[in-house]
Short mmCIF file of C-alpha atoms in Angstrom, two decimals:
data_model
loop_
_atom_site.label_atom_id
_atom_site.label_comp_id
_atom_site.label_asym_id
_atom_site.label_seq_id
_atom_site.Cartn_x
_atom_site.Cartn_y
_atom_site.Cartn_z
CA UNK Y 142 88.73 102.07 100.82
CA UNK Y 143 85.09 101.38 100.74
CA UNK Y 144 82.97 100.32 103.53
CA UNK Y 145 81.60 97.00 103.33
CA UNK Y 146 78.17 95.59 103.11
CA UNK Y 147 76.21 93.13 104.60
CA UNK Y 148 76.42 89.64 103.38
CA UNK Y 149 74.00 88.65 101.16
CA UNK Y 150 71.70 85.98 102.10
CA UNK Y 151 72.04 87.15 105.75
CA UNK Y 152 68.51 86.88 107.61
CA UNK Y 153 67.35 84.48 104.55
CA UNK Y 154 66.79 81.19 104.70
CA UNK Y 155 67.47 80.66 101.16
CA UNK Y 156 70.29 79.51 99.42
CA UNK Y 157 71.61 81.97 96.21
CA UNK Y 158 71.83 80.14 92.92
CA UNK Y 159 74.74 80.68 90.82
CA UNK Y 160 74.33 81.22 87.17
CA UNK Y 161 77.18 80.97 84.19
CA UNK Y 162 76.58 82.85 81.33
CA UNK Y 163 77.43 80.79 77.98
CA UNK Y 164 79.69 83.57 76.81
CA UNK Y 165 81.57 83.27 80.01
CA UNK Y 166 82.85 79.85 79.01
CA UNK Y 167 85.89 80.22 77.10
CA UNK Y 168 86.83 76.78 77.35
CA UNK Y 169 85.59 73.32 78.76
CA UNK Y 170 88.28 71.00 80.49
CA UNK Y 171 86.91 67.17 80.82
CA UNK Y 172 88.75 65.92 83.62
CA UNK Y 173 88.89 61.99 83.46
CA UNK Y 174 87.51 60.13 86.89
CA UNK Y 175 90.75 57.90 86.94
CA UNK Y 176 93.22 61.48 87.45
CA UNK Y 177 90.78 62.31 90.67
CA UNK Y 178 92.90 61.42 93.55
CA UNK Y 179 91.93 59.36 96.44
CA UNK Y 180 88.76 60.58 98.75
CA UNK Y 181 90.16 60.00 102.52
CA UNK Y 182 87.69 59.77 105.67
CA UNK Y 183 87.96 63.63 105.90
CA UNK Y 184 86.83 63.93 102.04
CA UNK Y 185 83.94 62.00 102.92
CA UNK Y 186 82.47 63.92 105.82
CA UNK Y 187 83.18 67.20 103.48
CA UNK Y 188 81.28 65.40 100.79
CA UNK Y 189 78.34 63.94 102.90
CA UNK Y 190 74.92 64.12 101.09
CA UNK Y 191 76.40 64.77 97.56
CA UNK Y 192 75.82 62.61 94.88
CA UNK Y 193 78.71 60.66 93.43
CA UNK Y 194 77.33 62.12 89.81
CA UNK Y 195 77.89 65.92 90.99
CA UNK Y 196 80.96 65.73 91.94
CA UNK Y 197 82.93 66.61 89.13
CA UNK Y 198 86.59 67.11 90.04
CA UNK Y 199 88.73 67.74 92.55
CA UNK Y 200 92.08 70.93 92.08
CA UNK Y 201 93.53 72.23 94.61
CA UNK Y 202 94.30 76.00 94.73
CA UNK Y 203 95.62 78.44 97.03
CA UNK Y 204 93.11 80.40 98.19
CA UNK Y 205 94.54 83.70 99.08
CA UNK Y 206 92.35 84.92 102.23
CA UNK Y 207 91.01 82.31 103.72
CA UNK Y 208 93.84 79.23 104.02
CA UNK Y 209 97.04 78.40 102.75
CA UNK Y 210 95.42 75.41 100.56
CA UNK Y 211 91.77 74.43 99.87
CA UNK Y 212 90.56 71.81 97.74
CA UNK Y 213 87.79 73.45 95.96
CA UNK Y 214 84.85 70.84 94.86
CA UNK Y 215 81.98 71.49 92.67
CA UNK Y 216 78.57 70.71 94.81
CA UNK Y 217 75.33 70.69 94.24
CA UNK Y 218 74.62 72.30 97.37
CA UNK Y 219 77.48 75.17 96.70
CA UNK Y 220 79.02 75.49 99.72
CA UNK Y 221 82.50 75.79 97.14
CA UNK Y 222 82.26 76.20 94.09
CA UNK Y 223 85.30 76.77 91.22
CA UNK Y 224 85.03 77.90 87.55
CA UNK Y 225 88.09 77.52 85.43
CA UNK Y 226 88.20 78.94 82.17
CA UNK Y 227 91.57 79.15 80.31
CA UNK Y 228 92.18 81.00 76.89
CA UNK Y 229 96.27 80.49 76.11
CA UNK Y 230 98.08 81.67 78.85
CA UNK Y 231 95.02 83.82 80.77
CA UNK Y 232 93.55 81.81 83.34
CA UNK Y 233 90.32 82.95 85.03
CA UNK Y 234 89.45 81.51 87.99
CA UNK Y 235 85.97 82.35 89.47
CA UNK Y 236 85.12 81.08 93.17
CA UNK Y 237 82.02 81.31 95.05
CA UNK Y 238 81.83 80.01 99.03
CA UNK Y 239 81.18 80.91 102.08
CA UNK Y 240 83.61 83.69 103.54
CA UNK Y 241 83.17 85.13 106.95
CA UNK Y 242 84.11 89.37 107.70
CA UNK Y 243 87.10 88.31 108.92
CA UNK Y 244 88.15 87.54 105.48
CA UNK Y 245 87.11 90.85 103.55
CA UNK Y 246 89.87 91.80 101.26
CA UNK Y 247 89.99 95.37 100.78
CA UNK Y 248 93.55 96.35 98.11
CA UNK Y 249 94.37 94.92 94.85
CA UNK Y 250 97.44 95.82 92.77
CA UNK Y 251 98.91 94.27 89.55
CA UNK Y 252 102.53 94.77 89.09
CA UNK Y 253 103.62 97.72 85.97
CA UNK Y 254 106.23 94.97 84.38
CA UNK Y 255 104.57 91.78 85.02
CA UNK Y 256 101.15 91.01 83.65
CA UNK Y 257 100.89 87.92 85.67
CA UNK Y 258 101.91 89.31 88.94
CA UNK Y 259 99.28 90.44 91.65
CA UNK Y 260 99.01 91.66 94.98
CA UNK Y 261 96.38 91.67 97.57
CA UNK Y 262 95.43 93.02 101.18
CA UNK Y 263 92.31 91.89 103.42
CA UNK Y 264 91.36 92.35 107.49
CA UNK Y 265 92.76 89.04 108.16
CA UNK Y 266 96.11 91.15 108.83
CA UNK Y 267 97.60 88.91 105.85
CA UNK Y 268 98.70 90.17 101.85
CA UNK Y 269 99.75 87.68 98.97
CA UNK Y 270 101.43 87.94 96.38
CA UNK Y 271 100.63 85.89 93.66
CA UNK Y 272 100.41 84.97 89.76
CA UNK Y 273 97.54 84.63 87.41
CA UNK Y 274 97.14 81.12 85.32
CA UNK Y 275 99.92 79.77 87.38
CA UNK Y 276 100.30 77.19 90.06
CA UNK Y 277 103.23 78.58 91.57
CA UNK Y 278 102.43 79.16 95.25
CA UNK Y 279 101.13 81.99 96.72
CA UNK Y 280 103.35 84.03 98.71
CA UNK Y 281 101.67 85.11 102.27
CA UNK Y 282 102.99 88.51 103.08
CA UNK Y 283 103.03 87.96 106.89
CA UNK Y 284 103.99 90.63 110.07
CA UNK Y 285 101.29 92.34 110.31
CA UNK Y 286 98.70 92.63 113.29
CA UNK Y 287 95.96 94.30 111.65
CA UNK Y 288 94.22 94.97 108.51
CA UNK Y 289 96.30 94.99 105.39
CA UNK Y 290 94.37 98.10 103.45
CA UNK Y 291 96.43 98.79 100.57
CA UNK Y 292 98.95 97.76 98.45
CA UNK Y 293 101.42 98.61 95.68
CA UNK Y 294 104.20 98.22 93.15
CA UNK Y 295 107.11 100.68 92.88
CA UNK Y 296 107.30 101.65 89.17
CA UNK Y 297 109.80 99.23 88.17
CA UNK Y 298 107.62 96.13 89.29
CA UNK Y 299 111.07 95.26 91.78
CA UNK Y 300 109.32 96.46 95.22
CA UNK Y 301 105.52 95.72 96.53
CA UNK Y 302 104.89 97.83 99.60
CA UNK Y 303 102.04 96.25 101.94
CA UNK Y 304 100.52 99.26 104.35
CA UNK Y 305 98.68 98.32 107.15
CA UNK Y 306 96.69 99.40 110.07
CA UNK Y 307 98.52 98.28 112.31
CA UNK Y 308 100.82 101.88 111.63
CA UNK Y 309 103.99 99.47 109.69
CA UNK Y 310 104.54 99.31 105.77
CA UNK Y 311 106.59 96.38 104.75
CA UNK Y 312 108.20 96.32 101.51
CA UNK Y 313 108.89 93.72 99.57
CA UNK Y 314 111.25 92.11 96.81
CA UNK Y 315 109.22 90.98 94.49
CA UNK Y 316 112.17 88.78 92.44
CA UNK Y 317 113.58 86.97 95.66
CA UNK Y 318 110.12 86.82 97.30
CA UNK Y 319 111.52 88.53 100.58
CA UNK Y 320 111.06 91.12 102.85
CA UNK Y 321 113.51 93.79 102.82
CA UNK Y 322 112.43 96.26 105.12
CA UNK Y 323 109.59 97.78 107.48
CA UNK Y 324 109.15 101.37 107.59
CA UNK Y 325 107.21 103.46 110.14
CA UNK Y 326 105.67 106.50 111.30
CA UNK Y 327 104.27 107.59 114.72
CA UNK Y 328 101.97 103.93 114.92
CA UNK Y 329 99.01 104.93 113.55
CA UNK Y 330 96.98 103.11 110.81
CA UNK Y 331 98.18 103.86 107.46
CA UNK Y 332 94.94 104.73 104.89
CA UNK Y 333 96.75 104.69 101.49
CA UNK Y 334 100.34 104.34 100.20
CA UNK Y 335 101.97 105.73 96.91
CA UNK Y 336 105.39 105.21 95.36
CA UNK Y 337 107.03 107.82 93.28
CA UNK Y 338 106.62 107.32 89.52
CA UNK Y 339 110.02 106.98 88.79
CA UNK Y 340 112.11 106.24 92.52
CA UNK Y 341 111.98 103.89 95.63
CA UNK Y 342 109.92 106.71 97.50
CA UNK Y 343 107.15 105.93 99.34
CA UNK Y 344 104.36 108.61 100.65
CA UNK Y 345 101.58 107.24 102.56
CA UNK Y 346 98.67 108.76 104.96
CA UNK Y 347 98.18 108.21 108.51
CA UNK Y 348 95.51 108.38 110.99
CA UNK Y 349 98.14 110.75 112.80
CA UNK Y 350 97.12 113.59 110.09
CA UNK Y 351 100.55 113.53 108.84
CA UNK Y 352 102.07 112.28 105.37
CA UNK Y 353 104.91 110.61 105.64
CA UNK Y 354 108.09 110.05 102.84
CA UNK Y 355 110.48 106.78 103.15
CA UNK Y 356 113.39 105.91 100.77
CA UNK Y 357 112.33 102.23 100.28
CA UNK Y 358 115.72 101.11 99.87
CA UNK Y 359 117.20 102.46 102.89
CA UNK Y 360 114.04 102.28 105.37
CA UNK Y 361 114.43 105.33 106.29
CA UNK Y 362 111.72 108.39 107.14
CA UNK Y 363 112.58 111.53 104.48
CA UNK Y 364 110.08 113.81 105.50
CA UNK Y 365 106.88 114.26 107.19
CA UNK Y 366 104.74 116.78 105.79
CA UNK Y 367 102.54 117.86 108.85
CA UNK Y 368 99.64 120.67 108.61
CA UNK Y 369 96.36 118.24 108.42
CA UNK Y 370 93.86 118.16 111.46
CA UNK Y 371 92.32 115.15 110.85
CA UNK Y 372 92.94 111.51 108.90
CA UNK Y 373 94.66 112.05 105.57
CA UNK Y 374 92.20 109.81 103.59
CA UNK Y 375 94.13 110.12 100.02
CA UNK Y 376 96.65 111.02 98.54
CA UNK Y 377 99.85 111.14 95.50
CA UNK Y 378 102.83 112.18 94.00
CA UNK Y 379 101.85 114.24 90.96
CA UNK Y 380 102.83 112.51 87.63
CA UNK Y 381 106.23 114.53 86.97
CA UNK Y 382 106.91 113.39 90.59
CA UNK Y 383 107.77 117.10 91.49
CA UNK Y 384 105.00 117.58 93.85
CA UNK Y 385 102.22 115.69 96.25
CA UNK Y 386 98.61 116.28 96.59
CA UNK Y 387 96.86 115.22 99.39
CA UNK Y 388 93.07 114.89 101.12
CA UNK Y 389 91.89 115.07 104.34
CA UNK Y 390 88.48 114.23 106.77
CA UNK Y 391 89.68 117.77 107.53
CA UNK Y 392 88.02 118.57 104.43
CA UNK Y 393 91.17 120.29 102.78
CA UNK Y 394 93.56 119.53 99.74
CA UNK Y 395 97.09 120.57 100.29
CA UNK Y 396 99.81 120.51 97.51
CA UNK Y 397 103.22 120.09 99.16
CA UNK Y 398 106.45 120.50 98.19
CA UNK Y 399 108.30 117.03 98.69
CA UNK Y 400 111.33 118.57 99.17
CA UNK Y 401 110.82 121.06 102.21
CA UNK Y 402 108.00 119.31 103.09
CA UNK Y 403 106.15 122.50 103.17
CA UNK Y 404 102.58 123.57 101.92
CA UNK Y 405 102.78 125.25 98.66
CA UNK Y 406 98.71 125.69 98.78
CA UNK Y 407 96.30 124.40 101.07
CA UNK Y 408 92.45 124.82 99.58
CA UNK Y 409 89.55 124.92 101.81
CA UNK Y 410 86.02 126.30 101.50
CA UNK Y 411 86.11 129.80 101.03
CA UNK Y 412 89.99 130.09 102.26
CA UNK Y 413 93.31 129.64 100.70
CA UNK Y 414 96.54 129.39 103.26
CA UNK Y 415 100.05 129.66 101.10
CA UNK Y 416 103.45 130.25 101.80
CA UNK Y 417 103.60 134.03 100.63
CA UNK Y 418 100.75 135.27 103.29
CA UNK Y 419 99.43 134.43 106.58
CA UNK Y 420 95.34 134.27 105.51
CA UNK Y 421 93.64 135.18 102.58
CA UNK Y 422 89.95 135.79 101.11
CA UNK Y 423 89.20 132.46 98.59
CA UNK Y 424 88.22 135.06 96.05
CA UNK Y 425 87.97 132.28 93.14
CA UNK Y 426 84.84 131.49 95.14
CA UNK Y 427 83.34 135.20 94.40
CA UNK Y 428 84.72 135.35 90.80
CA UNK Y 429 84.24 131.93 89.04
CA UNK Y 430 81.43 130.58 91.48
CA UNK Y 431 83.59 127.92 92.65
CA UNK Y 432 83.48 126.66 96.72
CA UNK Y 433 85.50 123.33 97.73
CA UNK Y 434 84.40 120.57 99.91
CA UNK Y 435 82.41 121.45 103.59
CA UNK Y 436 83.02 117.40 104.42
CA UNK Y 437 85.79 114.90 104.11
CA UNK Y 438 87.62 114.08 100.87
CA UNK Y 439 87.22 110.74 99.88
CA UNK Y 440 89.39 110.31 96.59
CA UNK Y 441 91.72 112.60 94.12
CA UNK Y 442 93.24 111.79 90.82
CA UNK Y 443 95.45 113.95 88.62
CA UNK Y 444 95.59 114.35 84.96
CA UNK Y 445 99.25 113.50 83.28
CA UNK Y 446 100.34 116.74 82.88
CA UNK Y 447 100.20 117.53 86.69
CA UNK Y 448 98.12 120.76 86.15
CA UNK Y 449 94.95 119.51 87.55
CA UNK Y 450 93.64 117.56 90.59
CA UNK Y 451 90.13 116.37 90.83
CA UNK Y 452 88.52 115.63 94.82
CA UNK Y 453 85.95 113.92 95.59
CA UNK Y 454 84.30 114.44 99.56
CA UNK Y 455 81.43 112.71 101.48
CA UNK Y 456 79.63 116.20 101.14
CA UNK Y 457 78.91 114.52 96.92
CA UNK Y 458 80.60 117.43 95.74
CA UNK Y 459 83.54 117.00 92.88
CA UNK Y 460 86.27 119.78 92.60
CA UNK Y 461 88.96 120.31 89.91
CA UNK Y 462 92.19 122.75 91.24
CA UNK Y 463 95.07 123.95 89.62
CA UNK Y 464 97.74 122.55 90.93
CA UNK Y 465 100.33 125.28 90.43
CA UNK Y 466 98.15 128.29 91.26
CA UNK Y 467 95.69 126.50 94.09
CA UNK Y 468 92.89 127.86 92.49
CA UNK Y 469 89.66 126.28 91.78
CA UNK Y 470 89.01 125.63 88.46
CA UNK Y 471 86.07 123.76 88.29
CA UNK Y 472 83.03 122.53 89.92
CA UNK Y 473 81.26 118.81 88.47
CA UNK Y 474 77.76 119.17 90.26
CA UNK Y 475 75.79 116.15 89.07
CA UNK Y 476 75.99 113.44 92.49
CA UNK Y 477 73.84 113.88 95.57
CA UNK Y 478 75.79 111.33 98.28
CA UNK Y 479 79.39 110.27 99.07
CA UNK Y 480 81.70 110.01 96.23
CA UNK Y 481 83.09 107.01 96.63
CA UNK Y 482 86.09 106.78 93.67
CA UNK Y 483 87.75 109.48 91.02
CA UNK Y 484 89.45 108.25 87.42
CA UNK Y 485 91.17 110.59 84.77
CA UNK Y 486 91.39 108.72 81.64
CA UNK Y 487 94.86 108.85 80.21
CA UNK Y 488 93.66 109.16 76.67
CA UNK Y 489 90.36 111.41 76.26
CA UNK Y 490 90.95 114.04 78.60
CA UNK Y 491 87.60 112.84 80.53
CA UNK Y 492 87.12 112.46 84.83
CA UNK Y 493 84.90 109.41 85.77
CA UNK Y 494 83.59 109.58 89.51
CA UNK Y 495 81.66 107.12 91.46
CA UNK Y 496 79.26 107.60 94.38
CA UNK Y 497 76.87 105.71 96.58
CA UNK Y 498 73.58 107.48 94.87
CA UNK Y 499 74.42 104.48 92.38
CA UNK Y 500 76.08 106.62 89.34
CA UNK Y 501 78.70 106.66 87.54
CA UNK Y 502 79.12 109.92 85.79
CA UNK Y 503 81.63 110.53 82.79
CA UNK Y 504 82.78 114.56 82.98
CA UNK Y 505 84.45 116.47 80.41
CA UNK Y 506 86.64 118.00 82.40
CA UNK Y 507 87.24 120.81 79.70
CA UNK Y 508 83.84 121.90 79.58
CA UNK Y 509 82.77 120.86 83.12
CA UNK Y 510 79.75 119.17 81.71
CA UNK Y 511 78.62 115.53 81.89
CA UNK Y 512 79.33 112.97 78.64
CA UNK Y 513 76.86 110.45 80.32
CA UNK Y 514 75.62 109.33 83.22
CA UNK Y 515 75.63 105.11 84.02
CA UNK Y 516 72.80 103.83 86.50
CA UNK Y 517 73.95 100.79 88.89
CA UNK Y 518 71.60 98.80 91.36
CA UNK Y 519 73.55 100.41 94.62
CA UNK Y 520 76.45 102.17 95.09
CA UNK Y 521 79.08 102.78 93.62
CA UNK Y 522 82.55 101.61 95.08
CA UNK Y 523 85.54 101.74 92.94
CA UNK Y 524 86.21 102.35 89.07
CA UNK Y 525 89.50 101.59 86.81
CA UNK Y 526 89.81 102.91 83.61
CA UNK Y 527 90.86 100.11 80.60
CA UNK Y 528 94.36 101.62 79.84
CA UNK Y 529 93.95 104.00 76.81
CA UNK Y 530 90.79 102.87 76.29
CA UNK Y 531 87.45 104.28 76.10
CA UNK Y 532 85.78 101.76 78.47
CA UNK Y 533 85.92 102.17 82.24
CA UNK Y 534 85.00 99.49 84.94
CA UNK Y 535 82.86 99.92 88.08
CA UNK Y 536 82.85 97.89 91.05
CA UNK Y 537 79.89 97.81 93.44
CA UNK Y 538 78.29 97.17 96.46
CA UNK Y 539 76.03 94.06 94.74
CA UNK Y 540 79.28 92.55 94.04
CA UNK Y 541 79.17 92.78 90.44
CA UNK Y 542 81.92 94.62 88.24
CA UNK Y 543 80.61 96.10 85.16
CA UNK Y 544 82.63 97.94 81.92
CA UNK Y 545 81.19 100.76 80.58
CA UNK Y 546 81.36 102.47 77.07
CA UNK Y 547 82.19 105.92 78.40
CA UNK Y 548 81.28 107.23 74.70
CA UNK Y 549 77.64 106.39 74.62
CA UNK Y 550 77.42 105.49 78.29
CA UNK Y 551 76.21 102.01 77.36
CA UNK Y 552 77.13 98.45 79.60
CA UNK Y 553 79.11 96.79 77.27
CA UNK Y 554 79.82 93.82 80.01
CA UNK Y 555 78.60 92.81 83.52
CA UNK Y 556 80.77 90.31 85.58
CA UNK Y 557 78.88 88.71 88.24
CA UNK Y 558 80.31 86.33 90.94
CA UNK Y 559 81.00 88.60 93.88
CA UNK Y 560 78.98 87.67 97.29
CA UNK Y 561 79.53 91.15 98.39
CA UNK Y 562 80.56 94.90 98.30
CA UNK Y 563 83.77 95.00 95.15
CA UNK Y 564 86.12 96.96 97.23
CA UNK Y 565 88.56 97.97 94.69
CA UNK Y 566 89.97 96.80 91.04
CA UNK Y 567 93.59 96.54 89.09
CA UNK Y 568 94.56 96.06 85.30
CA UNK Y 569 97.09 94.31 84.76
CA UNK Y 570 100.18 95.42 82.53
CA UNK Y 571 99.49 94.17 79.37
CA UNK Y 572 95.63 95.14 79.30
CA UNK Y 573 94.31 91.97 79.26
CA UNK Y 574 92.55 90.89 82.61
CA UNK Y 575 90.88 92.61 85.33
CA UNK Y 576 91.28 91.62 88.99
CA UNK Y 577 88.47 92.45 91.68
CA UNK Y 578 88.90 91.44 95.40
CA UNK Y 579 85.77 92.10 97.73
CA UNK Y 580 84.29 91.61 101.20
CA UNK Y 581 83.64 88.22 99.98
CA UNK Y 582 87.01 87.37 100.88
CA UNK Y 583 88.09 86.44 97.10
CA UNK Y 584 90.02 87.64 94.41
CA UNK Y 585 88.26 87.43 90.79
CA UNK Y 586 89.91 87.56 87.71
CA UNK Y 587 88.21 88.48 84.59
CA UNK Y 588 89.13 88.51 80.51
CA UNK Y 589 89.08 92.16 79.42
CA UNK Y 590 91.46 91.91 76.43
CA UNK Y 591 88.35 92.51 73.54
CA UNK Y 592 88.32 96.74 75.29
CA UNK Y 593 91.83 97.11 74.56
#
């Protein structure tokens, strides 16, 4: 999860203009005067000092972080502001007003059988669930009492699990729109959560430096895989499902046997622990070259055979291990600060990493050599790769989200609309559309389907 920025604007006494790109606008929707309805006293106040000639129309949504309903009204001053653009059944919705921290959302996740289905998490202790281009209701995904910072659907698209900080994961039915259970650990905060690819499992990371398994469907605690000495920042089950990887502000990756809930390999700087001996030299380090992290992992992803894992740490570093043998295979020097965000692309074979020296670098991961590097304006926050795809998105701490042709390392697309820091992206199922959420206390949807 990304640490967020400071509002824009703050300090200035100038107001930010907005600006829609004519290739944005998919579709124009004249909305007749007569099908406005009614302006009460309370309209009036909201609507004091605009001009009867700017106000253009009146639709109430639900706005997922901020209130259960808000009528969103196009000003000239832009204190709300709504853009709806609608191309068949895809419905973007773009939003600009004025959100407070207490709104930040910080998870996103699309559901893996529903390309309409969404859910998010922010630090107003609340999640939704809710659908793109449709005015069903958005369901609040209350009982928690502090931050909701990550969410996700069980493979099947049947359970959402909603982690919190608060130390309580609550899981979901997505069909019936009901809670069906609350699992726990010791009580503290949960950083990340992870269902297995193919079960009701559930692995998530605590502030406790312990991992902890749950079968979802009988809320109960299957294992806790202990040996961690300090937050266990990320973290999943490997592809095949037959093993977890997991990173630490202890600076270590440890592969763990779900099972026994044992530590098959634990790789630090320099050192290797395993099961077959008590402490031995790291001699990959004094063969191939390659060290590990001296700071705090920040991210891991795993390519879809489950051989490899590739770390990123706050030290910039980027480290590819084996995950069967524990060793160290590779070494992606290129960054200089905090890598922020790690993405294997499921078709090319390539590793995309973002950090906050404002790059996004492709890797071959083959050749441990860099394809391209892509420049941003600040930091870089979270990525998504665009299904099979060659493109890959970035999100960033000026609040835009751009896609990037990870073949010639071109922009091929830059979504503005964000107030503040993108704090992490989702595809949905089909491949279409994109959905951001950010400190700005909104959710953004955006067209993607001409990268497919």
């Amino acid at each position: 999860m990304s640490i967020s920025g400071e509002l824009p604007g703050e300090g200035s006494d100038g107001e930010e203009e907005v600006f829609i790109d004519e290739e944005d606008i998919i579709h124009e929707i004249t909305i007749d005067e007569e099908d406005l309805p009614d302006r009460d006293e309370e309209d009036d106040d909201v609507g004091d000092g605009i001009d009867d000639d700017v106000l253009s129309c009146s639709i109430t949504f639900h706005d997922l972080h901020l209130s259960h309903q808000q009528c969103f009204i196009m000003q000239s001053n832009g204190y709300f502001r709504f853009q709806l653009i609608q191309k068949t059944s895809l419905m973007i919705l773009r939003t600009h007003f004025l959100a407070t921290k207490a709104n930040e959302v910080f998870s996103v996740a699309c559901s893996p059988t529903d390309a309409s289905l969404v859910a998010s998490g922010g630090k107003d202790d609340r999640g939704f669930l809710w659908r793109i281009g449709s005015d069903e209701g958005a369901l609040e995904l209350t009982g928690h009492k502090d931050t909701v910072g990550t969410v996700a659907f069980s493979s099947d698209g049947n359970l959402l699990a909603c982690g919190s900080f608060d130390g309580q994961i609550n899981v979901w039915n997505t069909a019936a729109r009901a809670l069906k259970g609350t699992l726990e650990g010791s009580g503290s905060g949960f950083e990340w959560l992870k269902w297995h690819p193919r079960g009701h499992l559930i692995i998530a990371g605590s502030e406790d430096c312990n991992v902890w398994m749950w079968n979802a469907d009988h809320n109960a605690i299957i294992n806790t895989f202990v040996g961690h000495s300090n937050t266990v920042t990320c973290g999943d089950f490997t592809p095949d499902g037959k093993l977890i990887c997991t990173g630490s502000d202890d600076a270590s990756l440890r592969i763990w046997d779900p099972r026994s809930a044992q530590s098959r390999h634990v790789i630090r700087d320099f050192i290797e622990f395993s099961m077959e001996c008590v402490f031995v030299e790291h001699i990959f380090e004094l063969v191939d070259g390659h060290g590990y992290h001296t700071d705090g992992l920040t991210c891991l992803s795993m390519t879809l055979d489950s051989q490899t894992v590739v770390s990123g740490s706050k030290d910039s570093s980027v480290h590819a291990v084996n995950v069967n043998s524990g060793q160290i295979v590779g070494s992606l020097v290129g960054h200089t600060t905090s890598i922020e965000c790690v993405g294997i692309s499921s078709s090319y074979g390539w590793v995309a990493t973002g950090s906050m020296d404002q790059k996004l670098i492709i890797w071959d991961l083959t050749h441990q050599s860099s394809r391209c590097t892509c420049e941003h304006d600040e930091g870089v926050t979270s990525l998504a790769w665009l299904g099979s795809s060659r493109y890959v998105a970035s999100g960033c701490i000026d609040g835009k989200v751009r896609i990037w042709d990870s073949l010639s390392g071109d922009c091929a697309r830059e979504f503005s609309g964000h107030a503040d820091v993108v704090q992490s992206m989702a595809i949905t199922a089909d491949g279409n559309a994109m959905v951001s959420v950010s400190s700005d206390g909104s959710a953004r949807v955006f067209d993607i389907s001409m990268f497919k």
